PDB file of C-alpha atoms in Angstrom:
ATOM      1  CA  MET D 322       0.000   0.000   0.000  1.00 58.00           C
ATOM      2  CA  LYS D 323       2.870   2.359   0.828  1.00 59.00           C
ATOM      3  CA  ARG D 324       4.412   2.218  -2.646  1.00 65.00           C
ATOM      4  CA  SER D 325       1.043   2.450  -4.416  1.00 75.00           C
ATOM      5  CA  LEU D 326      -0.169   5.402  -2.339  1.00 67.00           C
ATOM      6  CA  ARG D 327       3.059   7.314  -2.797  1.00 67.00           C
ATOM      7  CA  ARG D 328       2.933   6.707  -6.548  1.00 69.00           C
ATOM      8  CA  HIS D 329      -0.665   7.979  -6.773  1.00 65.00           C
ATOM      9  CA  VAL D 330       0.157  11.119  -4.771  1.00 70.00           C
ATOM     10  CA  GLN D 331       3.255  11.855  -6.857  1.00 66.00           C
ATOM     11  CA  ARG D 332       1.300  11.368 -10.075  1.00 68.00           C
ATOM     12  CA  ALA D 333      -1.398  13.770  -8.849  1.00 66.00           C
ATOM     13  CA  ALA D 334       1.265  16.288  -7.861  1.00 62.00           C
ATOM     14  CA  ARG D 335       2.811  16.175 -11.323  1.00 57.00           C
ATOM     15  CA  ARG D 336      -0.593  16.821 -12.858  1.00 59.00           C
ATOM     16  CA  THR D 337      -1.128  19.722 -10.473  1.00 57.00           C
ATOM     17  CA  TRP D 338       2.242  21.437 -10.369  1.00 55.00           C
ATOM     18  CA  ASN D 339       3.241  23.686 -13.246  1.00 53.00           C
ATOM     19  CA  PRO D 340       6.476  25.677 -12.664  1.00 49.00           C
ATOM     20  CA  HIS D 341       5.400  28.240 -15.259  1.00 47.00           C
ATOM     21  CA  ARG D 342       2.105  28.945 -13.512  1.00 50.00           C
ATOM     22  CA  HIS D 343       1.825  31.515 -10.737  1.00 45.00           C
ATOM     23  CA  ARG D 344       2.730  29.848  -7.433  1.00 45.00           C
ATOM     24  CA  TYR D 345      -0.692  30.632  -5.949  1.00 43.00           C
ATOM     25  CA  GLY D 346      -2.537  29.153  -8.916  1.00 45.00           C
ATOM     26  CA  ASN D 347      -1.319  25.569  -8.941  1.00 51.00           C
ATOM     27  CA  GLY D 348      -4.036  24.201  -6.698  1.00 59.00           C
ATOM     28  CA  MET D 349      -4.038  21.284  -4.297  1.00 72.00           C
ATOM     29  CA  VAL D 350      -3.485  17.566  -4.207  1.00 80.00           C
ATOM     30  CA  ALA D 351      -5.736  15.711  -1.790  1.00 81.00           C
ATOM     31  CA  ALA D 352      -5.947  12.332  -0.106  1.00 85.00           C
ATOM     32  CA  LEU D 353      -9.404  11.306   1.046  1.00 86.00           C
ATOM     33  CA  VAL D 354      -9.082   9.002   4.064  1.00 90.00           C
ATOM     34  CA  ILE D 355     -12.256   6.918   4.469  1.00 89.00           C
ATOM     35  CA  PHE D 356     -12.493   5.235   7.846  1.00 91.00           C
ATOM     36  CA  PRO D 357     -14.413   1.974   8.425  1.00 90.00           C
ATOM     37  CA  ARG D 358     -17.551   2.079  10.562  1.00 84.00           C
ATOM     38  CA  GLU D 359     -15.811   0.292  13.421  1.00 87.00           C
ATOM     39  CA  ALA D 360     -12.904   2.750  13.609  1.00 89.00           C
ATOM     40  CA  PHE D 361     -14.463   4.981  16.264  1.00 87.00           C
ATOM     41  CA  THR D 362     -16.945   2.730  18.049  1.00 83.00           C
ATOM     42  CA  ASP D 363     -15.693   3.883  21.456  1.00 85.00           C
ATOM     43  CA  GLY D 364     -16.800   7.454  20.725  1.00 82.00           C
ATOM     44  CA  PRO D 365     -20.204   8.624  22.046  1.00 86.00           C
ATOM     45  CA  LEU D 366     -22.914   9.448  19.512  1.00 83.00           C
ATOM     46  CA  TRP D 367     -25.887  11.761  19.662  1.00 89.00           C
ATOM     47  CA  HIS D 368     -28.423  12.858  17.050  1.00 88.00           C
ATOM     48  CA  PRO D 369     -31.386  15.240  17.421  1.00 92.00           C
ATOM     49  CA  GLY D 370     -33.837  12.776  15.870  1.00 91.00           C
ATOM     50  CA  PRO D 371     -35.589  11.723  12.639  1.00 92.00           C
ATOM     51  CA  GLY D 372     -35.444  14.148   9.729  1.00 93.00           C
ATOM     52  CA  PHE D 373     -32.461  16.153  10.959  1.00 93.00           C
ATOM     53  CA  THR D 374     -29.447  16.551   8.662  1.00 88.00           C
ATOM     54  CA  ARG D 375     -26.060  17.606   9.943  1.00 85.00           C
ATOM     55  CA  CYS D 376     -24.870  20.976   8.624  1.00 85.00           C
ATOM     56  CA  LEU D 377     -21.678  21.334  10.665  1.00 79.00           C
ATOM     57  CA  ASP D 378     -20.465  19.324  13.640  1.00 77.00           C
ATOM     58  CA  ASN D 379     -22.569  21.421  16.013  1.00 87.00           C
ATOM     59  CA  SER D 380     -25.605  22.218  13.861  1.00 91.00           C
ATOM     60  CA  TRP D 381     -28.522  20.264  12.372  1.00 93.00           C
ATOM     61  CA  LEU D 382     -31.494  21.150  10.200  1.00 95.00           C
ATOM     62  CA  ARG D 383     -34.917  19.568   9.597  1.00 96.00           C
ATOM     63  CA  THR D 384     -37.385  20.673   6.933  1.00 96.00           C
ATOM     64  CA  ASN D 385     -40.989  20.480   8.179  1.00 97.00           C
ATOM     65  CA  THR D 386     -44.136  19.838   6.137  1.00 95.00           C
ATOM     66  CA  ASP D 387     -45.702  23.251   6.855  1.00 95.00           C
ATOM     67  CA  GLY D 388     -43.073  25.425   5.136  1.00 94.00           C
ATOM     68  CA  THR D 389     -41.024  25.872   8.284  1.00 97.00           C
ATOM     69  CA  ALA D 390     -37.724  24.362   9.322  1.00 97.00           C
ATOM     70  CA  THR D 391     -36.199  23.487  12.664  1.00 97.00           C
ATOM     71  CA  ALA D 392     -32.559  24.127  13.422  1.00 96.00           C
ATOM     72  CA  MET D 393     -30.555  22.965  16.412  1.00 96.00           C
ATOM     73  CA  VAL D 394     -27.163  24.398  17.335  1.00 94.00           C
ATOM     74  CA  THR D 395     -25.153  23.202  20.331  1.00 94.00           C
ATOM     75  CA  GLY D 396     -22.589  25.137  22.333  1.00 91.00           C
ATOM     76  CA  VAL D 397     -23.929  28.606  21.496  1.00 88.00           C
ATOM     77  CA  GLY D 398     -21.810  31.038  23.489  1.00 81.00           C
ATOM     78  CA  PRO D 399     -22.543  34.526  24.822  1.00 73.00           C
ATOM     79  CA  LYS D 400     -22.567  37.290  22.218  1.00 63.00           C
ATOM     80  CA  GLU D 401     -21.167  40.798  22.375  1.00 48.00           C
ATOM     81  CA  HIS D 402     -24.418  42.451  21.336  1.00 50.00           C
ATOM     82  CA  PRO D 403     -27.330  41.545  23.610  1.00 49.00           C
ATOM     83  CA  ALA D 404     -29.747  43.313  21.255  1.00 49.00           C
ATOM     84  CA  LEU D 405     -29.088  40.532  18.743  1.00 54.00           C
ATOM     85  CA  ASP D 406     -29.005  37.505  21.029  1.00 55.00           C
ATOM     86  CA  GLY D 407     -31.882  38.264  23.396  1.00 54.00           C
ATOM     87  CA  GLY D 408     -29.847  39.182  26.442  1.00 62.00           C
ATOM     88  CA  PRO D 409     -26.512  38.359  28.054  1.00 67.00           C
ATOM     89  CA  TRP D 410     -25.765  34.878  29.392  1.00 72.00           C
ATOM     90  CA  THR D 411     -22.593  33.357  30.765  1.00 76.00           C
ATOM     91  CA  GLU D 412     -22.600  29.670  29.834  1.00 84.00           C
ATOM     92  CA  PRO D 413     -22.912  27.966  26.420  1.00 89.00           C
ATOM     93  CA  GLU D 414     -26.406  26.849  25.484  1.00 91.00           C
ATOM     94  CA  VAL D 415     -28.254  24.618  23.023  1.00 94.00           C
ATOM     95  CA  TRP D 416     -30.648  26.554  20.776  1.00 94.00           C
ATOM     96  CA  THR D 417     -33.547  24.896  18.933  1.00 96.00           C
ATOM     97  CA  VAL D 418     -35.439  27.234  16.609  1.00 96.00           C
ATOM     98  CA  THR D 419     -38.437  26.663  14.353  1.00 97.00           C
ATOM     99  CA  ALA D 420     -39.296  29.340  11.792  1.00 97.00           C
ATOM    100  CA  GLU D 421     -40.101  29.927   8.123  1.00 96.00           C
ATOM    101  CA  GLU D 422     -37.409  27.994   6.274  1.00 95.00           C
ATOM    102  CA  ASP D 423     -35.953  30.705   4.022  1.00 94.00           C
ATOM    103  CA  LEU D 424     -35.765  33.138   6.932  1.00 94.00           C
ATOM    104  CA  LEU D 425     -34.151  30.571   9.191  1.00 94.00           C
ATOM    105  CA  LEU D 426     -31.489  29.654   6.635  1.00 91.00           C
ATOM    106  CA  THR D 427     -30.713  33.289   5.814  1.00 90.00           C
ATOM    107  CA  VAL D 428     -30.363  34.477   9.393  1.00 89.00           C
ATOM    108  CA  SER D 429     -28.784  31.472  11.083  1.00 85.00           C
ATOM    109  CA  SER D 430     -26.004  30.701   8.538  1.00 84.00           C
ATOM    110  CA  LEU D 431     -26.091  27.034   9.547  1.00 85.00           C
ATOM    111  CA  TRP D 432     -23.602  25.975   6.875  1.00 82.00           C
ATOM    112  CA  ASP D 433     -21.085  28.686   7.749  1.00 82.00           C
ATOM    113  CA  LYS D 434     -21.581  30.471  11.101  1.00 84.00           C
ATOM    114  CA  PRO D 435     -24.277  28.514  12.941  1.00 88.00           C
ATOM    115  CA  HIS D 436     -23.916  30.467  16.161  1.00 85.00           C
ATOM    116  CA  ARG D 437     -25.878  33.198  14.432  1.00 87.00           C
ATOM    117  CA  ILE D 438     -28.875  31.060  15.372  1.00 90.00           C
ATOM    118  CA  SER D 439     -29.142  33.395  18.362  1.00 88.00           C
ATOM    119  CA  TRP D 440     -30.125  36.190  15.975  1.00 88.00           C
ATOM    120  CA  MET D 441     -33.414  34.366  15.424  1.00 90.00           C
ATOM    121  CA  ASN D 442     -34.512  35.543  18.856  1.00 86.00           C
ATOM    122  CA  ARG D 443     -35.418  38.922  17.374  1.00 85.00           C
ATOM    123  CA  GLU D 444     -37.490  37.464  14.506  1.00 90.00           C
ATOM    124  CA  PRO D 445     -41.298  37.610  14.978  1.00 91.00           C
ATOM    125  CA  GLY D 446     -42.949  34.208  14.823  1.00 90.00           C
ATOM    126  CA  ALA D 447     -39.779  32.217  15.531  1.00 95.00           C
ATOM    127  CA  ALA D 448     -40.171  29.576  18.226  1.00 96.00           C
ATOM    128  CA  VAL D 449     -36.964  29.530  20.269  1.00 93.00           C
ATOM    129  CA  HIS D 450     -36.048  26.937  22.883  1.00 95.00           C
ATOM    130  CA  ARG D 451     -32.853  27.316  24.924  1.00 92.00           C
ATOM    131  CA  GLU D 452     -31.290  24.802  27.312  1.00 93.00           C
ATOM    132  CA  PRO D 453     -27.918  24.428  29.084  1.00 93.00           C
ATOM    133  CA  TYR D 454     -25.139  22.927  26.969  1.00 94.00           C
ATOM    134  CA  ALA D 455     -23.107  21.467  29.856  1.00 94.00           C
ATOM    135  CA  SER D 456     -25.773  18.864  30.687  1.00 94.00           C
ATOM    136  CA  HIS D 457     -26.673  18.112  27.058  1.00 95.00           C
ATOM    137  CA  PRO D 458     -25.576  14.768  25.485  1.00 94.00           C
ATOM    138  CA  GLN D 459     -23.716  16.601  22.716  1.00 94.00           C
ATOM    139  CA  ALA D 460     -21.348  18.071  25.312  1.00 95.00           C
ATOM    140  CA  ALA D 461     -20.002  14.567  26.067  1.00 93.00           C
ATOM    141  CA  VAL D 462     -19.551  13.945  22.321  1.00 92.00           C
ATOM    142  CA  ASP D 463     -17.617  17.195  21.924  1.00 92.00           C
ATOM    143  CA  THR D 464     -15.417  16.431  24.938  1.00 94.00           C
ATOM    144  CA  TYR D 465     -14.464  13.067  23.461  1.00 93.00           C
ATOM    145  CA  TRP D 466     -13.493  14.522  20.086  1.00 91.00           C
ATOM    146  CA  GLU D 467     -11.570  17.406  21.650  1.00 93.00           C
ATOM    147  CA  ALA D 468      -9.404  14.845  23.448  1.00 94.00           C
ATOM    148  CA  PHE D 469      -9.085  12.837  20.225  1.00 94.00           C
ATOM    149  CA  GLU D 470      -7.908  15.928  18.343  1.00 94.00           C
ATOM    150  CA  GLU D 471      -5.273  16.652  20.982  1.00 94.00           C
ATOM    151  CA  THR D 472      -3.922  13.127  20.518  1.00 94.00           C
ATOM    152  CA  TRP D 473      -4.122  12.815  16.717  1.00 95.00           C
ATOM    153  CA  GLY D 474      -4.269  16.391  15.410  1.00 95.00           C
ATOM    154  CA  PHE D 475      -7.571  15.984  13.549  1.00 93.00           C
ATOM    155  CA  VAL D 476     -11.261  15.178  13.976  1.00 90.00           C
ATOM    156  CA  PRO D 477     -12.820  12.873  11.337  1.00 89.00           C
ATOM    157  CA  THR D 478     -15.956  14.266   9.727  1.00 82.00           C
ATOM    158  CA  ALA D 479     -19.280  12.499   9.302  1.00 74.00           C
ATOM    159  CA  LEU D 480     -20.217  11.675   5.743  1.00 66.00           C
ATOM    160  CA  PRO D 481     -23.322  13.602   4.625  1.00 59.00           C
ATOM    161  CA  GLY D 482     -26.542  12.045   5.872  1.00 58.00           C
ATOM    162  CA  THR D 483     -24.847   9.836   8.476  1.00 60.00           C
ATOM    163  CA  THR D 484     -24.139  10.084  12.185  1.00 61.00           C
ATOM    164  CA  GLU D 485     -20.761   8.329  11.980  1.00 64.00           C
ATOM    165  CA  ARG D 486     -17.570  10.333  11.685  1.00 65.00           C
ATOM    166  CA  ARG D 487     -15.957   8.579   8.758  1.00 81.00           C
ATOM    167  CA  TYR D 488     -13.708  10.682   6.564  1.00 87.00           C
ATOM    168  CA  LEU D 489     -10.855  13.147   6.539  1.00 89.00           C
ATOM    169  CA  LEU D 490      -9.706  15.101   3.503  1.00 86.00           C
ATOM    170  CA  LEU D 491      -5.985  15.833   3.658  1.00 87.00           C
ATOM    171  CA  SER D 492      -4.408  18.172   1.140  1.00 82.00           C
ATOM    172  CA  CYS D 493      -1.194  19.894   0.179  1.00 80.00           C
ATOM    173  CA  ASP D 494      -0.228  22.595  -2.282  1.00 74.00           C
ATOM    174  CA  PRO D 495       2.917  21.680  -4.261  1.00 68.00           C
ATOM    175  CA  GLY D 496       3.440  25.377  -5.021  1.00 60.00           C
ATOM    176  CA  TRP D 497       3.924  26.442  -1.400  1.00 62.00           C
ATOM    177  CA  GLU D 498       7.431  25.823  -0.081  1.00 64.00           C
ATOM    178  CA  ASP D 499       6.560  26.551   3.557  1.00 62.00           C
ATOM    179  CA  LEU D 500       3.655  24.082   3.794  1.00 66.00           C
ATOM    180  CA  PRO D 501       3.582  20.256   3.871  1.00 74.00           C
ATOM    181  CA  ASN D 502       4.344  18.790   0.446  1.00 79.00           C
ATOM    182  CA  GLU D 503       3.158  15.685  -1.370  1.00 79.00           C
ATOM    183  CA  VAL D 504       5.656  13.475   0.481  1.00 82.00           C
ATOM    184  CA  ASP D 505       4.236  14.633   3.820  1.00 85.00           C
ATOM    185  CA  LEU D 506       0.730  14.087   2.486  1.00 85.00           C
ATOM    186  CA  ALA D 507       1.419  10.490   1.444  1.00 85.00           C
ATOM    187  CA  ARG D 508       3.221   9.650   4.681  1.00 87.00           C
ATOM    188  CA  THR D 509       0.458  11.077   6.851  1.00 89.00           C
ATOM    189  CA  ALA D 510      -2.352   9.392   4.908  1.00 89.00           C
ATOM    190  CA  LEU D 511      -0.507   6.066   5.092  1.00 89.00           C
ATOM    191  CA  THR D 512      -0.048   6.360   8.858  1.00 90.00           C
ATOM    192  CA  LEU D 513      -3.758   6.984   9.400  1.00 92.00           C
ATOM    193  CA  ALA D 514      -4.730   4.194   7.008  1.00 91.00           C
ATOM    194  CA  ARG D 515      -2.607   1.689   8.908  1.00 90.00           C
ATOM    195  CA  ARG D 516      -3.678   2.870  12.364  1.00 92.00           C
ATOM    196  CA  PHE D 517      -7.431   2.960  11.690  1.00 93.00           C
ATOM    197  CA  GLY D 518      -7.830   0.437   8.868  1.00 93.00           C
ATOM    198  CA  ALA D 519      -8.860   3.186   6.450  1.00 91.00           C
ATOM    199  CA  LYS D 520      -8.866   3.386   2.668  1.00 89.00           C
ATOM    200  CA  VAL D 521      -7.254   6.283   0.787  1.00 89.00           C
ATOM    201  CA  ARG D 522      -8.251   7.892  -2.505  1.00 85.00           C
ATOM    202  CA  VAL D 523      -6.045  10.511  -4.167  1.00 85.00           C
ATOM    203  CA  TYR D 524      -7.352  13.484  -6.166  1.00 80.00           C
ATOM    204  CA  PRO D 525      -5.406  16.064  -8.215  1.00 73.00           C
ATOM    205  CA  TYR D 526      -6.348  19.669  -8.843  1.00 62.00           C
ATOM    206  CA  ASN D 527      -8.708  20.308 -11.757  1.00 58.00           C
ATOM    207  CA  PRO D 528      -7.355  23.447 -13.537  1.00 52.00           C
ATOM    208  CA  ALA D 529     -10.339  23.607 -15.880  1.00 51.00           C
ATOM    209  CA  ARG D 530     -12.731  24.079 -12.964  1.00 50.00           C
ATOM    210  CA  GLN D 531     -10.129  25.775 -10.758  1.00 46.00           C
ATOM    211  CA  GLU D 532     -10.937  23.546  -7.825  1.00 50.00           C
ATOM    212  CA  LEU D 533      -9.884  20.324  -6.213  1.00 51.00           C
ATOM    213  CA  GLY D 534     -11.002  17.276  -8.140  1.00 51.00           C
ATOM    214  CA  GLY D 535     -13.136  14.630  -6.514  1.00 54.00           C
ATOM    215  CA  PRO D 536     -15.664  15.155  -3.713  1.00 55.00           C
ATOM    216  CA  ARG D 537     -16.561  18.620  -2.496  1.00 58.00           C
ATOM    217  CA  MET D 538     -15.623  18.278   1.133  1.00 57.00           C
ATOM    218  CA  ARG D 539     -13.996  20.521   3.650  1.00 58.00           C
ATOM    219  CA  SER D 540     -10.216  20.548   3.628  1.00 61.00           C
ATOM    220  CA  ASP D 541      -7.406  22.474   5.292  1.00 67.00           C
ATOM    221  CA  VAL D 542      -3.815  22.241   4.072  1.00 66.00           C
ATOM    222  CA  LEU D 543      -2.608  22.767   7.660  1.00 81.00           C
ATOM    223  CA  THR D 544      -4.267  19.534   8.834  1.00 88.00           C
ATOM    224  CA  VAL D 545      -1.280  17.501   7.631  1.00 89.00           C
ATOM    225  CA  GLN D 546       0.984  19.756   9.673  1.00 89.00           C
ATOM    226  CA  ARG D 547      -1.140  19.361  12.808  1.00 92.00           C
ATOM    227  CA  ILE D 548      -1.235  15.569  12.451  1.00 93.00           C
ATOM    228  CA  GLN D 549       2.538  15.447  11.993  1.00 91.00           C
ATOM    229  CA  ARG D 550       3.049  17.419  15.197  1.00 92.00           C
ATOM    230  CA  ALA D 551       0.642  15.165  17.090  1.00 93.00           C
ATOM    231  CA  LEU D 552       2.363  12.012  15.851  1.00 90.00           C
ATOM    232  CA  GLN D 553       5.746  13.422  16.842  1.00 91.00           C
ATOM    233  CA  ALA D 554       4.400  14.232  20.304  1.00 91.00           C
ATOM    234  CA  GLN D 555       3.226  10.627  20.661  1.00 89.00           C
ATOM    235  CA  GLN D 556       6.710   9.387  19.798  1.00 87.00           C
ATOM    236  CA  ASP D 557       8.359  11.790  22.243  1.00 87.00           C
ATOM    237  CA  SER D 558       6.092  10.906  25.158  1.00 79.00           C
TER     238      SER D 558
END
């Protein structure tokens, strides 16, 4: 697997890197690490219920039959402008809001900045329910994955429409000298594949579409760097 993965990453890098192109325009090479269902069975799970789809790790959305939608966001912290959040509070909360769907999506920014759910408190007709975050089941889930991230340098993401955390998209930019390169990418993906029994798929940059080829999933080129530091810390301890 080591030789094959390295060959695929190097081939993708050659397709991506063009020394005559501007260094910021070469794009990324990515390795999609797909974890098996049993990889994280010791981690706690929680889901708000039937019909809810995960937007981000701390936000869910359900479309109702009457033209409204219900959003749930966990760990909503105090805001700087009480006029927008309905008053000052000191501890994180869980907000569940039902309102007209277009309005809810526009105001709450569930796919980008879900903590704006608190802005729905000023919208007429919105049904808002608030409860403490510390005693909510999602708090235990978050605590587990925070500890996992400290150990491994990443948090695997749930595939769309599932409750399992099952993938991680690693990437590098061959045109950036001060960031992890394709060798680091292959080595890191291989380490995770061996440790968690995962499969790896490699995707080059698509210059015609000016975006990463393959699935449209969240990626951060610094993730490889964070994982490398975490692995080094494990070796040093």
